[in-house]
Short mmCIF file of C-alpha atoms in Angstrom, two decimals:
data_model
loop_
_atom_site.label_atom_id
_atom_site.label_comp_id
_atom_site.label_asym_id
_atom_site.label_seq_id
_atom_site.Cartn_x
_atom_site.Cartn_y
_atom_site.Cartn_z
CA MET C 1 4.38 -6.53 -25.92
CA ASN C 2 0.62 -6.61 -26.50
CA ALA C 3 0.44 -10.40 -26.39
CA LYS C 4 -2.13 -11.88 -24.03
CA ARG C 5 -1.14 -15.04 -22.23
CA LYS C 6 -4.03 -17.45 -22.74
CA PRO C 7 -4.95 -20.03 -20.09
CA ALA C 8 -3.01 -23.29 -20.26
CA VAL C 9 -4.70 -25.31 -17.51
CA ALA C 10 -8.32 -24.09 -17.52
CA GLY C 11 -10.56 -27.14 -17.55
CA TYR C 12 -7.78 -29.14 -15.94
CA PHE C 13 -6.54 -27.42 -12.78
CA TYR C 14 -9.72 -25.34 -12.43
CA SER C 15 -13.03 -24.94 -14.25
CA ALA C 16 -13.02 -23.47 -17.75
CA ASP C 17 -16.57 -22.16 -17.22
CA ALA C 18 -16.58 -18.61 -15.83
CA ASP C 19 -19.70 -18.96 -13.68
CA GLU C 20 -18.61 -22.30 -12.25
CA LEU C 21 -15.11 -21.01 -11.57
CA ARG C 22 -16.40 -17.92 -9.79
CA ARG C 23 -18.70 -20.06 -7.62
CA GLU C 24 -15.82 -22.42 -6.85
CA VAL C 25 -13.43 -19.64 -5.81
CA ASP C 26 -16.09 -17.79 -3.82
CA ALA C 27 -16.99 -20.99 -1.95
CA MET C 28 -13.36 -21.68 -1.04
CA LEU C 29 -12.86 -18.09 0.13
CA ALA C 30 -16.02 -18.21 2.23
CA LYS C 31 -14.96 -21.45 3.91
CA ALA C 32 -11.44 -20.25 4.78
CA LYS C 33 -11.43 -18.57 8.20
CA PRO C 34 -7.85 -17.57 9.02
CA SER C 35 -7.01 -15.78 12.24
CA VAL C 36 -3.98 -13.49 12.07
CA PRO C 37 -2.63 -10.54 14.01
CA ALA C 38 -3.24 -7.04 12.78
CA GLY C 39 -0.67 -5.73 10.34
CA ASP C 40 0.04 -4.82 6.75
CA VAL C 41 0.08 -7.78 4.36
CA VAL C 42 3.38 -7.67 2.49
CA GLY C 43 3.57 -11.20 1.12
CA LEU C 44 1.82 -14.52 0.72
CA ILE C 45 3.02 -18.07 0.18
CA SER C 46 0.39 -19.92 -1.82
CA PRO C 47 0.19 -23.44 -3.33
CA HIS C 48 -0.41 -24.09 -7.00
CA ALA C 49 -1.94 -27.53 -7.60
CA GLY C 50 -5.37 -28.20 -9.03
CA TYR C 51 -8.09 -26.43 -7.09
CA MET C 52 -9.53 -29.73 -5.88
CA TYR C 53 -6.29 -30.38 -4.02
CA SER C 54 -4.74 -27.04 -3.04
CA GLY C 55 -7.47 -24.47 -3.69
CA PRO C 56 -8.91 -24.54 -0.15
CA THR C 57 -5.40 -24.03 1.26
CA ALA C 58 -4.69 -21.13 -1.11
CA ALA C 59 -8.00 -19.55 -0.08
CA TYR C 60 -6.68 -19.02 3.46
CA GLY C 61 -4.19 -16.49 2.16
CA TYR C 62 -6.40 -14.85 -0.44
CA SER C 63 -9.27 -14.40 2.01
CA LEU C 64 -7.03 -11.95 3.90
CA LEU C 65 -6.96 -9.65 0.85
CA VAL C 66 -10.69 -8.95 0.76
CA LYS C 67 -11.30 -5.20 1.30
CA ARG C 68 -7.56 -4.48 1.04
CA GLU C 69 -5.98 -2.48 -1.77
CA PHE C 70 -2.57 -2.71 -3.40
CA ASP C 71 -0.85 -0.66 -6.08
CA SER C 72 0.20 -3.88 -7.78
CA VAL C 73 0.89 -7.58 -7.16
CA VAL C 74 4.01 -9.59 -8.02
CA VAL C 75 3.62 -13.36 -8.41
CA VAL C 76 6.82 -15.43 -8.43
CA GLY C 77 6.65 -19.08 -9.46
CA PRO C 78 8.93 -21.94 -10.53
CA SER C 79 9.17 -23.39 -14.01
CA HIS C 80 7.72 -26.89 -14.25
CA ARG C 81 7.78 -27.48 -18.01
CA GLU C 82 10.65 -25.46 -19.47
CA CYS C 83 14.31 -25.51 -18.52
CA PHE C 84 16.03 -22.15 -18.86
CA GLU C 85 18.65 -20.13 -17.07
CA GLY C 86 17.86 -17.06 -15.06
CA ILE C 87 14.54 -15.39 -14.36
CA SER C 88 11.88 -14.30 -16.83
CA ILE C 89 9.01 -11.82 -16.77
CA TYR C 90 6.22 -12.28 -19.29
CA PRO C 91 6.59 -9.60 -21.98
CA GLY C 92 2.90 -9.27 -22.89
CA SER C 93 0.03 -7.11 -21.72
CA SER C 94 -2.11 -9.48 -19.63
CA PHE C 95 -2.95 -12.98 -18.43
CA VAL C 96 -6.33 -14.35 -19.45
CA THR C 97 -8.54 -16.72 -17.45
CA PRO C 98 -12.24 -17.59 -17.79
CA LEU C 99 -12.86 -14.64 -15.44
CA GLY C 100 -11.32 -12.17 -17.89
CA GLU C 101 -7.98 -10.39 -18.22
CA LEU C 102 -5.56 -9.46 -15.47
CA PRO C 103 -3.40 -6.61 -16.82
CA ILE C 104 0.34 -6.59 -16.38
CA ASP C 105 1.89 -3.57 -14.67
CA GLY C 106 4.39 -2.49 -17.30
CA ARG C 107 5.98 0.22 -15.18
CA LEU C 108 6.65 -2.06 -12.21
CA ARG C 109 7.87 -4.78 -14.56
CA ALA C 110 10.43 -2.38 -16.02
CA GLU C 111 11.55 -1.25 -12.55
CA ILE C 112 12.10 -4.84 -11.42
CA GLN C 113 14.06 -5.66 -14.55
CA GLN C 114 16.18 -2.52 -14.19
CA ALA C 115 16.98 -3.48 -10.60
CA TYR C 116 18.52 -6.79 -11.72
CA THR C 117 19.82 -7.31 -15.23
CA GLY C 118 19.61 -11.09 -14.78
CA ILE C 119 15.85 -10.79 -15.26
CA VAL C 120 14.79 -10.93 -18.90
CA LEU C 121 11.56 -10.19 -20.73
CA SER C 122 10.68 -13.52 -22.29
CA GLU C 123 7.91 -16.06 -22.74
CA ASP C 124 10.35 -18.71 -21.52
CA GLY C 125 8.80 -20.49 -18.57
CA HIS C 126 5.41 -18.85 -19.06
CA ARG C 127 3.89 -20.67 -22.04
CA GLU C 128 2.43 -23.72 -20.26
CA GLU C 129 3.31 -22.86 -16.66
CA HIS C 130 0.55 -23.35 -14.09
CA SER C 131 2.23 -22.00 -10.94
CA ILE C 132 1.31 -18.41 -11.78
CA GLU C 133 -1.87 -19.12 -13.71
CA VAL C 134 -3.69 -20.82 -10.82
CA GLN C 135 -3.16 -17.74 -8.63
CA ILE C 136 -4.93 -15.46 -11.13
CA PRO C 137 -8.62 -16.39 -10.55
CA PHE C 138 -8.10 -15.82 -6.82
CA LEU C 139 -6.58 -12.40 -7.50
CA GLN C 140 -9.39 -11.55 -9.91
CA SER C 141 -11.89 -12.43 -7.20
CA VAL C 142 -10.40 -10.58 -4.22
CA LEU C 143 -8.56 -7.73 -5.99
CA PRO C 144 -10.68 -7.13 -9.10
CA ASN C 145 -8.96 -3.86 -10.04
CA CYS C 146 -5.35 -4.92 -9.51
CA LYS C 147 -2.45 -5.14 -11.95
CA PHE C 148 0.36 -7.64 -11.59
CA VAL C 149 3.82 -8.78 -12.65
CA PRO C 150 4.37 -12.51 -13.44
CA ILE C 151 7.89 -13.80 -12.74
CA VAL C 152 9.16 -17.33 -13.34
CA MET C 153 12.43 -18.61 -11.90
CA GLY C 154 14.15 -21.02 -14.26
CA ASP C 155 17.15 -20.98 -11.92
CA GLN C 156 16.43 -21.19 -8.19
CA SER C 157 20.05 -20.95 -7.05
CA ARG C 158 21.09 -18.95 -4.00
CA ARG C 159 22.50 -16.22 -6.26
CA GLN C 160 19.24 -15.82 -8.11
CA CYS C 161 17.15 -15.86 -4.92
CA LEU C 162 19.23 -13.11 -3.35
CA ALA C 163 19.31 -11.01 -6.51
CA LEU C 164 15.58 -11.32 -7.10
CA ALA C 165 14.78 -10.46 -3.47
CA ASP C 166 16.90 -7.33 -3.74
CA ALA C 167 15.31 -6.33 -7.05
CA LEU C 168 11.77 -6.83 -5.73
CA ALA C 169 12.52 -4.78 -2.63
CA LYS C 170 14.08 -1.94 -4.63
CA ALA C 171 11.21 -1.80 -7.12
CA ALA C 172 8.52 -2.04 -4.42
CA LYS C 173 10.06 0.46 -2.00
CA GLY C 174 7.65 3.29 -1.22
CA LYS C 175 4.78 1.50 -2.94
CA ASN C 176 1.97 -0.70 -1.66
CA ILE C 177 3.00 -3.91 -3.42
CA LEU C 178 1.87 -7.44 -2.58
CA LEU C 179 4.41 -10.22 -3.17
CA ILE C 180 3.20 -13.78 -3.74
CA ALA C 181 5.38 -16.88 -3.79
CA SER C 182 3.78 -19.79 -5.60
CA SER C 183 5.02 -23.09 -4.18
CA ASP C 184 3.91 -26.57 -3.23
CA LEU C 185 5.89 -28.61 -0.70
CA SER C 186 7.19 -32.19 -0.94
CA HIS C 187 6.15 -34.46 -3.81
CA TYR C 188 5.21 -38.13 -4.02
CA HIS C 189 6.37 -39.48 -0.68
CA ASN C 190 4.12 -41.55 1.51
CA TYR C 191 2.01 -39.59 3.99
CA ALA C 192 4.26 -40.05 7.03
CA GLU C 193 7.44 -39.13 5.15
CA ALA C 194 5.78 -36.09 3.60
CA VAL C 195 4.59 -34.82 6.97
CA LEU C 196 8.13 -35.01 8.36
CA LEU C 197 9.65 -33.24 5.34
CA ASP C 198 6.99 -30.55 5.18
CA ARG C 199 7.16 -29.90 8.90
CA LYS C 200 10.72 -28.59 8.48
CA VAL C 201 9.66 -26.09 5.80
CA ILE C 202 6.62 -25.03 7.79
CA HIS C 203 8.82 -24.50 10.85
CA ASP C 204 11.20 -22.17 9.01
CA VAL C 205 8.34 -20.27 7.38
CA SER C 206 6.61 -19.83 10.74
CA LEU C 207 9.84 -18.36 12.17
CA PHE C 208 10.37 -16.19 9.07
CA SER C 209 13.73 -17.97 8.72
CA SER C 210 14.52 -17.58 5.03
CA ASP C 211 18.28 -18.23 5.35
CA PRO C 212 17.94 -21.58 7.20
CA LEU C 213 15.25 -22.59 4.72
CA LEU C 214 17.54 -21.82 1.80
CA ASP C 215 20.32 -23.84 3.46
CA LYS C 216 18.00 -26.84 3.83
CA LEU C 217 16.83 -26.56 0.22
CA GLU C 218 20.43 -26.47 -1.00
CA ARG C 219 21.31 -29.55 1.05
CA GLU C 220 18.13 -31.23 -0.21
CA GLU C 221 16.97 -31.82 3.35
CA VAL C 222 13.53 -30.47 2.40
CA GLU C 223 11.47 -30.16 -0.74
CA ALA C 224 9.45 -27.33 -2.25
CA CYS C 225 9.01 -27.01 -6.00
CA GLY C 226 8.83 -23.25 -5.52
CA GLY C 227 11.47 -23.07 -2.83
CA GLY C 228 13.34 -20.34 -4.70
CA PRO C 229 10.27 -18.12 -5.07
CA MET C 230 9.40 -18.79 -1.42
CA VAL C 231 12.84 -17.72 -0.19
CA ALA C 232 13.04 -14.71 -2.52
CA VAL C 233 9.62 -13.41 -1.43
CA MET C 234 10.43 -13.96 2.24
CA MET C 235 13.70 -12.06 1.87
CA ALA C 236 12.15 -9.23 -0.14
CA SER C 237 9.30 -8.92 2.35
CA LYS C 238 11.80 -8.53 5.18
CA LEU C 239 13.60 -5.80 3.24
CA LEU C 240 10.23 -4.07 2.87
CA GLY C 241 9.63 -4.13 6.61
CA ALA C 242 7.73 -7.37 7.17
CA ASN C 243 8.55 -8.70 10.63
CA LYS C 244 6.10 -11.54 11.24
CA SER C 245 5.22 -14.72 9.37
CA VAL C 246 2.03 -16.64 10.12
CA VAL C 247 1.29 -20.11 8.77
CA LEU C 248 -2.42 -20.04 8.00
CA PHE C 249 -3.04 -23.63 6.93
CA HIS C 250 -1.21 -26.67 5.61
CA CYS C 251 -2.15 -30.15 4.47
CA ASN C 252 -1.31 -32.60 1.71
CA SER C 253 -3.20 -34.33 -1.06
CA GLY C 254 -3.72 -37.38 1.15
CA ASP C 255 -5.92 -35.28 3.43
CA VAL C 256 -8.09 -34.53 0.40
CA THR C 257 -8.24 -37.87 -1.39
CA GLY C 258 -7.51 -40.38 1.37
CA ASP C 259 -4.70 -41.86 -0.75
CA HIS C 260 -1.60 -41.79 1.46
CA ASP C 261 0.83 -43.54 -0.88
CA ARG C 262 2.16 -40.62 -3.00
CA VAL C 263 1.16 -37.22 -1.65
CA VAL C 264 1.93 -33.56 -2.38
CA GLY C 265 2.16 -30.95 0.38
CA TYR C 266 0.45 -27.54 0.43
CA LEU C 267 1.05 -24.45 2.56
CA SER C 268 -0.58 -21.05 2.93
CA ALA C 269 1.26 -18.35 4.89
CA VAL C 270 1.18 -14.56 5.23
CA LEU C 271 4.10 -12.19 5.75
CA LEU C 272 3.11 -9.14 7.79
CA ARG C 273 4.44 -5.75 8.75
CA VAL C 274 3.24 -5.43 12.34
CA HIS C 275 3.61 -1.98 13.89
#
């Protein structure tokens, strides 16, 4: 339980040098200028590619967290490298990046696991996974004193999405918890096809329509490698009182590189409780 999860993609998805990484994150946060209505931030949807590609998009969401405080943060991501059933929470004490350690909230982790027995404490899905890791330097920059809970969905079925959403809402009730869904959009279509596919996801996110989005994902009408985390966080946020979703920014890798042959889509959105 005292294991520290060491970085798997430092020097690959983002800089392995602490000073360079801090400058990179700070520059992306400074450049992002989202405009959103007033309200309590309950959840974020954030991309998870290399910072060159998706970092500026992710910064739109994280820039909203500056000068805000949360009791804890939950990050839910998909498993890219390991196949396993169910949902896992890392059993150790922290995640490590070049910026230092981000401690895991053991109490909240236990409450989430107790709320749904299908969640297990395991390193499965966490060992080489980047979808959670790339969120950490942003969190360390904007919420330097926060704790968090890392959750990986090996199974993104409807049953698991609904159960996880319910567990997150039960564990977070009465607390000031931020929920983050780590997800990219479509993968490796040409630019025009990707725009059409991603537009459908963006539409449902903008309308806070988690059920229609889940239906489309099940029918494979749309793509999102973290579609399960996205749906679960949207549902949990609604259960916690969020009533507005705002798409902050979206693009794809073709907008960054100019290569429109095989692109990956990125989305940043915020889920708000507007009084």
